[in-house]
Amino acid sequence: MKATTVSSILLLAATTVKAHYYFPWLIVNGTQSLQWKYVRKTRPDPYQSTKTADLAQPLRDLFSTNFTCGRSAWESMTTTETADVVAGSEIGFRINQGIVAEPNANQSGLEHPGPGLAYLARAPNDDLTTFSGIDGNWFKIAELLGKSDNEWKLHSYEQHKRHHPPRYPPGKYLLRFEHIYLQPSFYIGSQFFLNCAQINVLPPSAPNSTSTGEGKAGSASLEDYPYAKFPGAYDYMDPGIYIGENIYTEGLLRYVAPGPPLWKP
């Protein structure tokens, strides 16, 4: 198997599923971190309660600053650690379903159908402690869309990986992963589940590198890329968010994700 890269997004399979979820565990080359060690901790939905389960409540307001990295995620930017990730590594998240009785259990599984998208934004001066991501320049590194005309890749409870050359400019980034539950023909009906991890991208030749990726980090340019802003990149009537009932009859392979194009280094 070819080595996956820093843009690889991995979601681990589950034996049980629950409708809502969040992504507090970062996984690098198969090693899972402690919950919230590298992922910015968010707050529960204030309109529900303060229970752990309510961390799993989806976001619907596309223009809120919570849409950057999750509810009040900026509050934890000074306390979240940063994971070293060598370009060419496999990286992903594990899902927590918000089970109150087992808040630290390795629960995973996406019950809702819909696409998954991943973005990176580099911190100014490589300082993540002062970078909320709200004014960041986000570029899309992964799209997990239709597996077939009637099944989403993230609805099959398998491991999912993306393969790209490890050519990301070294530096400190926010890695934003979102899963969208699309509800056909419902205005402001789509639900967004998202979190951000803090990573430090190292070149393949970095000391202690265990990556088997090929190529050189930093050899690709983002000069002409149409960066996204979160909030601001999405609107409720975007074709990839407001979808008709016929999406499942015409085929999921025709679906076009919201946001800027996938960056291909």
PDB file of C-alpha atoms in Angstrom:
ATOM      1  CA  MET A   1       0.000   0.000   0.000  1.00  0.00           C
ATOM      2  CA  LYS A   2       1.297   3.450  -0.827  1.00  0.00           C
ATOM      3  CA  ALA A   3       2.035   5.780   2.042  1.00  0.00           C
ATOM      4  CA  THR A   4      -0.740   8.230   2.675  1.00  0.00           C
ATOM      5  CA  THR A   5      -0.030  11.883   3.254  1.00  0.00           C
ATOM      6  CA  VAL A   6      -0.726  14.671   5.665  1.00  0.00           C
ATOM      7  CA  SER A   7      -3.957  15.243   3.751  1.00  0.00           C
ATOM      8  CA  SER A   8      -5.189  11.732   4.477  1.00  0.00           C
ATOM      9  CA  ILE A   9      -8.388  11.777   6.476  1.00  0.00           C
ATOM     10  CA  LEU A  10      -9.098   8.610   8.412  1.00  0.00           C
ATOM     11  CA  LEU A  11     -12.347   7.810  10.197  1.00  0.00           C
ATOM     12  CA  LEU A  12     -12.397   4.564  12.135  1.00  0.00           C
ATOM     13  CA  ALA A  13     -15.255   2.092  11.932  1.00  0.00           C
ATOM     14  CA  ALA A  14     -17.760   1.374  14.644  1.00  0.00           C
ATOM     15  CA  THR A  15     -19.909  -1.405  15.993  1.00  0.00           C
ATOM     16  CA  THR A  16     -22.447   1.022  17.424  1.00  0.00           C
ATOM     17  CA  VAL A  17     -23.724   4.281  16.028  1.00  0.00           C
ATOM     18  CA  LYS A  18     -25.453   7.404  17.294  1.00  0.00           C
ATOM     19  CA  ALA A  19     -26.896  10.277  15.327  1.00  0.00           C
ATOM     20  CA  HIS A  20     -24.634  13.083  16.577  1.00  0.00           C
ATOM     21  CA  TYR A  21     -20.889  13.153  17.136  1.00  0.00           C
ATOM     22  CA  TYR A  22     -17.685  15.153  17.314  1.00  0.00           C
ATOM     23  CA  PHE A  23     -14.009  14.499  16.629  1.00  0.00           C
ATOM     24  CA  PRO A  24     -11.837  14.987  19.758  1.00  0.00           C
ATOM     25  CA  TRP A  25      -9.111  12.437  18.980  1.00  0.00           C
ATOM     26  CA  LEU A  26      -6.335  13.008  16.452  1.00  0.00           C
ATOM     27  CA  ILE A  27      -4.662   9.961  14.907  1.00  0.00           C
ATOM     28  CA  VAL A  28      -1.190  10.166  13.349  1.00  0.00           C
ATOM     29  CA  ASN A  29       0.291   7.065  11.699  1.00  0.00           C
ATOM     30  CA  GLY A  30      -2.100   4.855  13.620  1.00  0.00           C
ATOM     31  CA  THR A  31      -1.364   6.391  17.031  1.00  0.00           C
ATOM     32  CA  GLN A  32      -4.385   7.918  18.715  1.00  0.00           C
ATOM     33  CA  SER A  33      -3.877  10.948  20.956  1.00  0.00           C
ATOM     34  CA  LEU A  34      -5.646  11.662  24.210  1.00  0.00           C
ATOM     35  CA  GLN A  35      -9.012  13.321  23.844  1.00  0.00           C
ATOM     36  CA  TRP A  36      -8.612  17.070  23.165  1.00  0.00           C
ATOM     37  CA  LYS A  37      -4.812  16.891  23.374  1.00  0.00           C
ATOM     38  CA  TYR A  38      -4.318  18.158  19.823  1.00  0.00           C
ATOM     39  CA  VAL A  39      -7.934  19.025  18.962  1.00  0.00           C
ATOM     40  CA  ARG A  40      -9.305  22.327  20.211  1.00  0.00           C
ATOM     41  CA  LYS A  41     -11.929  21.668  22.830  1.00  0.00           C
ATOM     42  CA  THR A  42     -15.368  23.094  22.151  1.00  0.00           C
ATOM     43  CA  ARG A  43     -18.315  24.043  24.340  1.00  0.00           C
ATOM     44  CA  PRO A  44     -21.681  22.263  24.588  1.00  0.00           C
ATOM     45  CA  ASP A  45     -24.698  23.637  22.778  1.00  0.00           C
ATOM     46  CA  PRO A  46     -25.998  26.342  25.165  1.00  0.00           C
ATOM     47  CA  TYR A  47     -29.562  25.676  24.082  1.00  0.00           C
ATOM     48  CA  GLN A  48     -29.379  22.044  25.158  1.00  0.00           C
ATOM     49  CA  SER A  49     -27.455  21.593  28.425  1.00  0.00           C
ATOM     50  CA  THR A  50     -23.910  21.242  29.702  1.00  0.00           C
ATOM     51  CA  LYS A  51     -23.861  17.469  29.360  1.00  0.00           C
ATOM     52  CA  THR A  52     -21.001  15.842  27.493  1.00  0.00           C
ATOM     53  CA  ALA A  53     -23.492  14.585  24.933  1.00  0.00           C
ATOM     54  CA  ASP A  54     -24.336  18.118  23.901  1.00  0.00           C
ATOM     55  CA  LEU A  55     -20.826  18.627  22.560  1.00  0.00           C
ATOM     56  CA  ALA A  56     -22.143  16.479  19.737  1.00  0.00           C
ATOM     57  CA  GLN A  57     -24.924  18.847  18.731  1.00  0.00           C
ATOM     58  CA  PRO A  58     -24.494  20.003  15.116  1.00  0.00           C
ATOM     59  CA  LEU A  59     -23.868  23.518  13.859  1.00  0.00           C
ATOM     60  CA  ARG A  60     -26.361  25.158  11.492  1.00  0.00           C
ATOM     61  CA  ASP A  61     -25.351  28.836  11.481  1.00  0.00           C
ATOM     62  CA  LEU A  62     -22.931  29.218   8.577  1.00  0.00           C
ATOM     63  CA  PHE A  63     -22.104  32.807   9.506  1.00  0.00           C
ATOM     64  CA  SER A  64     -21.261  32.322  13.169  1.00  0.00           C
ATOM     65  CA  THR A  65     -17.645  32.412  14.342  1.00  0.00           C
ATOM     66  CA  ASN A  66     -18.394  29.005  15.837  1.00  0.00           C
ATOM     67  CA  PHE A  67     -18.357  27.708  12.266  1.00  0.00           C
ATOM     68  CA  THR A  68     -14.585  28.082  12.111  1.00  0.00           C
ATOM     69  CA  CYS A  69     -13.573  25.286  14.479  1.00  0.00           C
ATOM     70  CA  GLY A  70     -16.626  24.544  16.607  1.00  0.00           C
ATOM     71  CA  ARG A  71     -18.408  26.256  19.490  1.00  0.00           C
ATOM     72  CA  SER A  72     -16.019  28.642  21.267  1.00  0.00           C
ATOM     73  CA  ALA A  73     -13.021  26.613  20.084  1.00  0.00           C
ATOM     74  CA  TRP A  74     -10.847  29.746  20.203  1.00  0.00           C
ATOM     75  CA  GLU A  75     -10.988  29.579  24.004  1.00  0.00           C
ATOM     76  CA  SER A  76      -8.699  26.547  23.963  1.00  0.00           C
ATOM     77  CA  MET A  77      -6.151  27.740  21.407  1.00  0.00           C
ATOM     78  CA  THR A  78      -3.565  28.555  24.115  1.00  0.00           C
ATOM     79  CA  THR A  79      -3.962  25.243  25.945  1.00  0.00           C
ATOM     80  CA  THR A  80      -4.167  22.809  23.021  1.00  0.00           C
ATOM     81  CA  GLU A  81      -0.926  21.041  22.149  1.00  0.00           C
ATOM     82  CA  THR A  82       0.431  20.835  18.611  1.00  0.00           C
ATOM     83  CA  ALA A  83       1.127  17.490  16.958  1.00  0.00           C
ATOM     84  CA  ASP A  84       4.227  17.041  14.811  1.00  0.00           C
ATOM     85  CA  VAL A  85       3.145  15.509  11.505  1.00  0.00           C
ATOM     86  CA  VAL A  86       5.755  14.582   8.916  1.00  0.00           C
ATOM     87  CA  ALA A  87       4.628  15.210   5.346  1.00  0.00           C
ATOM     88  CA  GLY A  88       3.705  11.801   3.984  1.00  0.00           C
ATOM     89  CA  SER A  89       2.106  10.639   7.233  1.00  0.00           C
ATOM     90  CA  GLU A  90      -1.366   9.222   7.705  1.00  0.00           C
ATOM     91  CA  ILE A  91      -3.582  11.542   9.719  1.00  0.00           C
ATOM     92  CA  GLY A  92      -7.180  11.369  10.813  1.00  0.00           C
ATOM     93  CA  PHE A  93      -9.753  11.636  13.579  1.00  0.00           C
ATOM     94  CA  ARG A  94     -11.766   9.312  15.773  1.00  0.00           C
ATOM     95  CA  ILE A  95     -15.401  10.020  16.452  1.00  0.00           C
ATOM     96  CA  ASN A  96     -16.995  10.478  19.870  1.00  0.00           C
ATOM     97  CA  GLN A  97     -20.732   9.977  19.918  1.00  0.00           C
ATOM     98  CA  GLY A  98     -21.264  11.960  23.103  1.00  0.00           C
ATOM     99  CA  ILE A  99     -22.224   9.013  25.280  1.00  0.00           C
ATOM    100  CA  VAL A 100     -22.454  10.515  28.771  1.00  0.00           C
ATOM    101  CA  ALA A 101     -21.766   7.250  30.583  1.00  0.00           C
ATOM    102  CA  GLU A 102     -18.550   6.712  28.627  1.00  0.00           C
ATOM    103  CA  PRO A 103     -17.221  10.134  27.579  1.00  0.00           C
ATOM    104  CA  ASN A 104     -13.739   8.762  26.895  1.00  0.00           C
ATOM    105  CA  ALA A 105     -14.793   5.601  25.125  1.00  0.00           C
ATOM    106  CA  ASN A 106     -13.504   5.097  21.608  1.00  0.00           C
ATOM    107  CA  GLN A 107     -16.916   5.326  20.045  1.00  0.00           C
ATOM    108  CA  SER A 108     -17.104   5.969  16.334  1.00  0.00           C
ATOM    109  CA  GLY A 109     -19.427   5.759  13.393  1.00  0.00           C
ATOM    110  CA  LEU A 110     -21.325   8.180  11.186  1.00  0.00           C
ATOM    111  CA  GLU A 111     -25.030   7.477  11.121  1.00  0.00           C
ATOM    112  CA  HIS A 112     -25.982  10.503   9.054  1.00  0.00           C
ATOM    113  CA  PRO A 113     -25.385  10.404   5.294  1.00  0.00           C
ATOM    114  CA  GLY A 114     -23.284  13.122   3.711  1.00  0.00           C
ATOM    115  CA  PRO A 115     -19.830  14.246   2.571  1.00  0.00           C
ATOM    116  CA  GLY A 116     -16.685  14.914   4.574  1.00  0.00           C
ATOM    117  CA  LEU A 117     -14.271  17.772   3.816  1.00  0.00           C
ATOM    118  CA  ALA A 118     -10.893  18.752   5.243  1.00  0.00           C
ATOM    119  CA  TYR A 119      -9.051  22.069   5.161  1.00  0.00           C
ATOM    120  CA  LEU A 120      -5.739  23.503   6.325  1.00  0.00           C
ATOM    121  CA  ALA A 121      -4.956  27.087   7.373  1.00  0.00           C
ATOM    122  CA  ARG A 122      -1.450  28.170   8.301  1.00  0.00           C
ATOM    123  CA  ALA A 123      -1.006  30.248  11.445  1.00  0.00           C
ATOM    124  CA  PRO A 124       0.554  33.695  10.894  1.00  0.00           C
ATOM    125  CA  ASN A 125       4.154  33.626  12.106  1.00  0.00           C
ATOM    126  CA  ASP A 126       3.523  29.939  12.898  1.00  0.00           C
ATOM    127  CA  ASP A 127       1.898  30.966  16.185  1.00  0.00           C
ATOM    128  CA  LEU A 128      -1.172  28.838  16.858  1.00  0.00           C
ATOM    129  CA  THR A 129      -1.669  30.302  20.340  1.00  0.00           C
ATOM    130  CA  THR A 130      -2.959  33.546  18.820  1.00  0.00           C
ATOM    131  CA  PHE A 131      -4.636  32.087  15.726  1.00  0.00           C
ATOM    132  CA  SER A 132      -8.373  31.456  16.025  1.00  0.00           C
ATOM    133  CA  GLY A 133      -8.701  30.541  12.357  1.00  0.00           C
ATOM    134  CA  ILE A 134     -11.512  33.057  11.861  1.00  0.00           C
ATOM    135  CA  ASP A 135      -9.330  35.228   9.624  1.00  0.00           C
ATOM    136  CA  GLY A 136      -7.357  32.300   8.267  1.00  0.00           C
ATOM    137  CA  ASN A 137      -6.768  31.395   4.639  1.00  0.00           C
ATOM    138  CA  TRP A 138      -8.188  27.896   4.314  1.00  0.00           C
ATOM    139  CA  PHE A 139      -7.396  25.528   1.458  1.00  0.00           C
ATOM    140  CA  LYS A 140      -9.196  22.253   0.868  1.00  0.00           C
ATOM    141  CA  ILE A 141      -7.049  19.125   1.068  1.00  0.00           C
ATOM    142  CA  ALA A 142      -9.606  16.307   1.013  1.00  0.00           C
ATOM    143  CA  GLU A 143     -13.113  15.512  -0.185  1.00  0.00           C
ATOM    144  CA  LEU A 144     -14.866  12.300   0.838  1.00  0.00           C
ATOM    145  CA  LEU A 145     -17.940  12.284  -1.383  1.00  0.00           C
ATOM    146  CA  GLY A 146     -19.927   9.548  -3.098  1.00  0.00           C
ATOM    147  CA  LYS A 147     -18.648   5.992  -3.023  1.00  0.00           C
ATOM    148  CA  SER A 148     -21.312   5.119  -5.581  1.00  0.00           C
ATOM    149  CA  ASP A 149     -24.497   6.717  -6.880  1.00  0.00           C
ATOM    150  CA  ASN A 150     -26.397   5.619  -3.779  1.00  0.00           C
ATOM    151  CA  GLU A 151     -23.807   5.486  -0.988  1.00  0.00           C
ATOM    152  CA  TRP A 152     -21.532   8.062   0.647  1.00  0.00           C
ATOM    153  CA  LYS A 153     -17.950   7.108   1.430  1.00  0.00           C
ATOM    154  CA  LEU A 154     -18.447   8.160   5.047  1.00  0.00           C
ATOM    155  CA  HIS A 155     -21.639   6.165   5.459  1.00  0.00           C
ATOM    156  CA  SER A 156     -20.102   2.735   4.987  1.00  0.00           C
ATOM    157  CA  TYR A 157     -18.242   2.449   8.324  1.00  0.00           C
ATOM    158  CA  GLU A 158     -14.864   1.694   6.763  1.00  0.00           C
ATOM    159  CA  GLN A 159     -11.470   3.331   6.966  1.00  0.00           C
ATOM    160  CA  HIS A 160     -11.169   6.151   4.476  1.00  0.00           C
ATOM    161  CA  LYS A 161      -7.892   7.553   3.215  1.00  0.00           C
ATOM    162  CA  ARG A 162      -6.810  10.044   0.597  1.00  0.00           C
ATOM    163  CA  HIS A 163      -3.561   9.861  -1.308  1.00  0.00           C
ATOM    164  CA  HIS A 164      -1.697  13.005  -2.373  1.00  0.00           C
ATOM    165  CA  PRO A 165       2.005  13.832  -2.793  1.00  0.00           C
ATOM    166  CA  PRO A 166       3.497  15.050   0.525  1.00  0.00           C
ATOM    167  CA  ARG A 167       4.238  18.555  -0.728  1.00  0.00           C
ATOM    168  CA  TYR A 168       2.740  20.776   1.952  1.00  0.00           C
ATOM    169  CA  PRO A 169       4.815  23.794   2.997  1.00  0.00           C
ATOM    170  CA  PRO A 170       6.270  23.083   6.461  1.00  0.00           C
ATOM    171  CA  GLY A 171       4.753  25.126   9.265  1.00  0.00           C
ATOM    172  CA  LYS A 172       2.029  25.192  11.886  1.00  0.00           C
ATOM    173  CA  TYR A 173      -1.552  24.726  10.756  1.00  0.00           C
ATOM    174  CA  LEU A 174      -5.103  24.261  11.877  1.00  0.00           C
ATOM    175  CA  LEU A 175      -6.557  21.103  10.350  1.00  0.00           C
ATOM    176  CA  ARG A 176     -10.327  21.483  10.018  1.00  0.00           C
ATOM    177  CA  PHE A 177     -12.494  18.435   9.392  1.00  0.00           C
ATOM    178  CA  GLU A 178     -16.237  18.643   8.803  1.00  0.00           C
ATOM    179  CA  HIS A 179     -18.962  16.158   8.095  1.00  0.00           C
ATOM    180  CA  ILE A 180     -22.174  17.487   6.544  1.00  0.00           C
ATOM    181  CA  TYR A 181     -25.540  15.849   7.080  1.00  0.00           C
ATOM    182  CA  LEU A 182     -27.434  16.934   3.979  1.00  0.00           C
ATOM    183  CA  GLN A 183     -31.206  17.121   4.268  1.00  0.00           C
ATOM    184  CA  PRO A 184     -32.790  17.409   0.815  1.00  0.00           C
ATOM    185  CA  SER A 185     -35.040  20.410   0.178  1.00  0.00           C
ATOM    186  CA  PHE A 186     -34.712  21.801   3.724  1.00  0.00           C
ATOM    187  CA  TYR A 187     -33.582  25.437   3.897  1.00  0.00           C
ATOM    188  CA  ILE A 188     -31.114  25.826   6.770  1.00  0.00           C
ATOM    189  CA  GLY A 189     -31.633  22.118   7.345  1.00  0.00           C
ATOM    190  CA  SER A 190     -28.141  20.769   6.763  1.00  0.00           C
ATOM    191  CA  GLN A 191     -26.172  19.895   9.885  1.00  0.00           C
ATOM    192  CA  PHE A 192     -22.427  20.400  10.270  1.00  0.00           C
ATOM    193  CA  PHE A 193     -20.158  18.446  12.602  1.00  0.00           C
ATOM    194  CA  LEU A 194     -16.648  19.898  12.760  1.00  0.00           C
ATOM    195  CA  ASN A 195     -13.485  20.278  14.814  1.00  0.00           C
ATOM    196  CA  CYS A 196      -9.946  21.606  14.354  1.00  0.00           C
ATOM    197  CA  ALA A 197      -6.623  20.023  15.286  1.00  0.00           C
ATOM    198  CA  GLN A 198      -3.313  21.828  15.688  1.00  0.00           C
ATOM    199  CA  ILE A 199      -0.489  20.311  13.642  1.00  0.00           C
ATOM    200  CA  ASN A 200       3.105  21.162  12.825  1.00  0.00           C
ATOM    201  CA  VAL A 201       3.929  19.939   9.312  1.00  0.00           C
ATOM    202  CA  LEU A 202       7.538  18.782   9.023  1.00  0.00           C
ATOM    203  CA  PRO A 203       9.434  17.922   5.832  1.00  0.00           C
ATOM    204  CA  PRO A 204      10.054  14.203   5.149  1.00  0.00           C
ATOM    205  CA  SER A 205      13.743  14.698   5.940  1.00  0.00           C
ATOM    206  CA  ALA A 206      13.004  16.062   9.426  1.00  0.00           C
ATOM    207  CA  PRO A 207      14.819  14.422  12.378  1.00  0.00           C
ATOM    208  CA  ASN A 208      13.015  11.332  13.726  1.00  0.00           C
ATOM    209  CA  SER A 209      10.897  11.164  10.580  1.00  0.00           C
ATOM    210  CA  THR A 210       9.248   7.768  10.061  1.00  0.00           C
ATOM    211  CA  SER A 211       7.304   8.724   6.948  1.00  0.00           C
ATOM    212  CA  THR A 212       7.646   6.630   3.813  1.00  0.00           C
ATOM    213  CA  GLY A 213       6.160   9.341   1.623  1.00  0.00           C
ATOM    214  CA  GLU A 214       7.909  10.455  -1.516  1.00  0.00           C
ATOM    215  CA  GLY A 215       8.656  13.995  -2.642  1.00  0.00           C
ATOM    216  CA  LYS A 216       9.691  17.143  -0.832  1.00  0.00           C
ATOM    217  CA  ALA A 217       7.536  19.237   1.440  1.00  0.00           C
ATOM    218  CA  GLY A 218       7.220  22.822   0.400  1.00  0.00           C
ATOM    219  CA  SER A 219       7.591  22.182  -3.333  1.00  0.00           C
ATOM    220  CA  ALA A 220       4.004  23.100  -4.208  1.00  0.00           C
ATOM    221  CA  SER A 221       2.633  26.624  -4.521  1.00  0.00           C
ATOM    222  CA  LEU A 222      -0.604  28.060  -3.136  1.00  0.00           C
ATOM    223  CA  GLU A 223      -0.055  31.449  -4.758  1.00  0.00           C
ATOM    224  CA  ASP A 224      -3.109  31.337  -7.042  1.00  0.00           C
ATOM    225  CA  TYR A 225      -5.392  29.277  -4.833  1.00  0.00           C
ATOM    226  CA  PRO A 226      -8.831  30.840  -4.019  1.00  0.00           C
ATOM    227  CA  TYR A 227      -8.673  30.551  -0.243  1.00  0.00           C
ATOM    228  CA  ALA A 228     -11.818  30.079   1.834  1.00  0.00           C
ATOM    229  CA  LYS A 229     -12.874  31.925   4.972  1.00  0.00           C
ATOM    230  CA  PHE A 230     -14.767  30.310   7.837  1.00  0.00           C
ATOM    231  CA  PRO A 231     -17.269  31.752   8.341  1.00  0.00           C
ATOM    232  CA  GLY A 232     -17.962  33.123   4.881  1.00  0.00           C
ATOM    233  CA  ALA A 233     -17.118  30.320   2.453  1.00  0.00           C
ATOM    234  CA  TYR A 234     -20.564  28.715   2.500  1.00  0.00           C
ATOM    235  CA  ASP A 235     -24.091  29.993   1.992  1.00  0.00           C
ATOM    236  CA  TYR A 236     -27.389  28.245   2.613  1.00  0.00           C
ATOM    237  CA  MET A 237     -28.313  28.151  -1.065  1.00  0.00           C
ATOM    238  CA  ASP A 238     -24.991  26.764  -2.291  1.00  0.00           C
ATOM    239  CA  PRO A 239     -25.654  23.743  -4.527  1.00  0.00           C
ATOM    240  CA  GLY A 240     -23.544  21.530  -2.279  1.00  0.00           C
ATOM    241  CA  ILE A 241     -25.587  22.479   0.808  1.00  0.00           C
ATOM    242  CA  TYR A 242     -29.144  23.068  -0.408  1.00  0.00           C
ATOM    243  CA  ILE A 243     -29.883  19.953  -2.394  1.00  0.00           C
ATOM    244  CA  GLY A 244     -33.017  18.610  -3.998  1.00  0.00           C
ATOM    245  CA  GLU A 245     -34.753  15.310  -3.396  1.00  0.00           C
ATOM    246  CA  ASN A 246     -33.446  14.047  -6.718  1.00  0.00           C
ATOM    247  CA  ILE A 247     -29.849  13.806  -5.494  1.00  0.00           C
ATOM    248  CA  TYR A 248     -30.430  10.158  -4.635  1.00  0.00           C
ATOM    249  CA  THR A 249     -32.181   9.389  -7.917  1.00  0.00           C
ATOM    250  CA  GLU A 250     -29.701  11.212 -10.154  1.00  0.00           C
ATOM    251  CA  GLY A 251     -26.742   9.740  -8.290  1.00  0.00           C
ATOM    252  CA  LEU A 252     -24.329  10.878  -5.578  1.00  0.00           C
ATOM    253  CA  LEU A 253     -21.393  10.765  -7.971  1.00  0.00           C
ATOM    254  CA  ARG A 254     -22.746  13.990  -9.504  1.00  0.00           C
ATOM    255  CA  TYR A 255     -22.629  15.820  -6.174  1.00  0.00           C
ATOM    256  CA  VAL A 256     -20.291  18.834  -6.034  1.00  0.00           C
ATOM    257  CA  ALA A 257     -19.026  19.805  -2.584  1.00  0.00           C
ATOM    258  CA  PRO A 258     -19.305  23.385  -1.279  1.00  0.00           C
ATOM    259  CA  GLY A 259     -16.310  25.645  -0.866  1.00  0.00           C
ATOM    260  CA  PRO A 260     -13.220  26.166  -3.007  1.00  0.00           C
ATOM    261  CA  PRO A 261     -11.746  23.493  -5.264  1.00  0.00           C
ATOM    262  CA  LEU A 262      -9.612  20.701  -3.904  1.00  0.00           C
ATOM    263  CA  TRP A 263      -5.981  21.807  -3.800  1.00  0.00           C
ATOM    264  CA  LYS A 264      -3.830  19.461  -5.859  1.00  0.00           C
ATOM    265  CA  PRO A 265      -0.125  20.029  -5.173  1.00  0.00           C
TER     266      PRO A 265
END
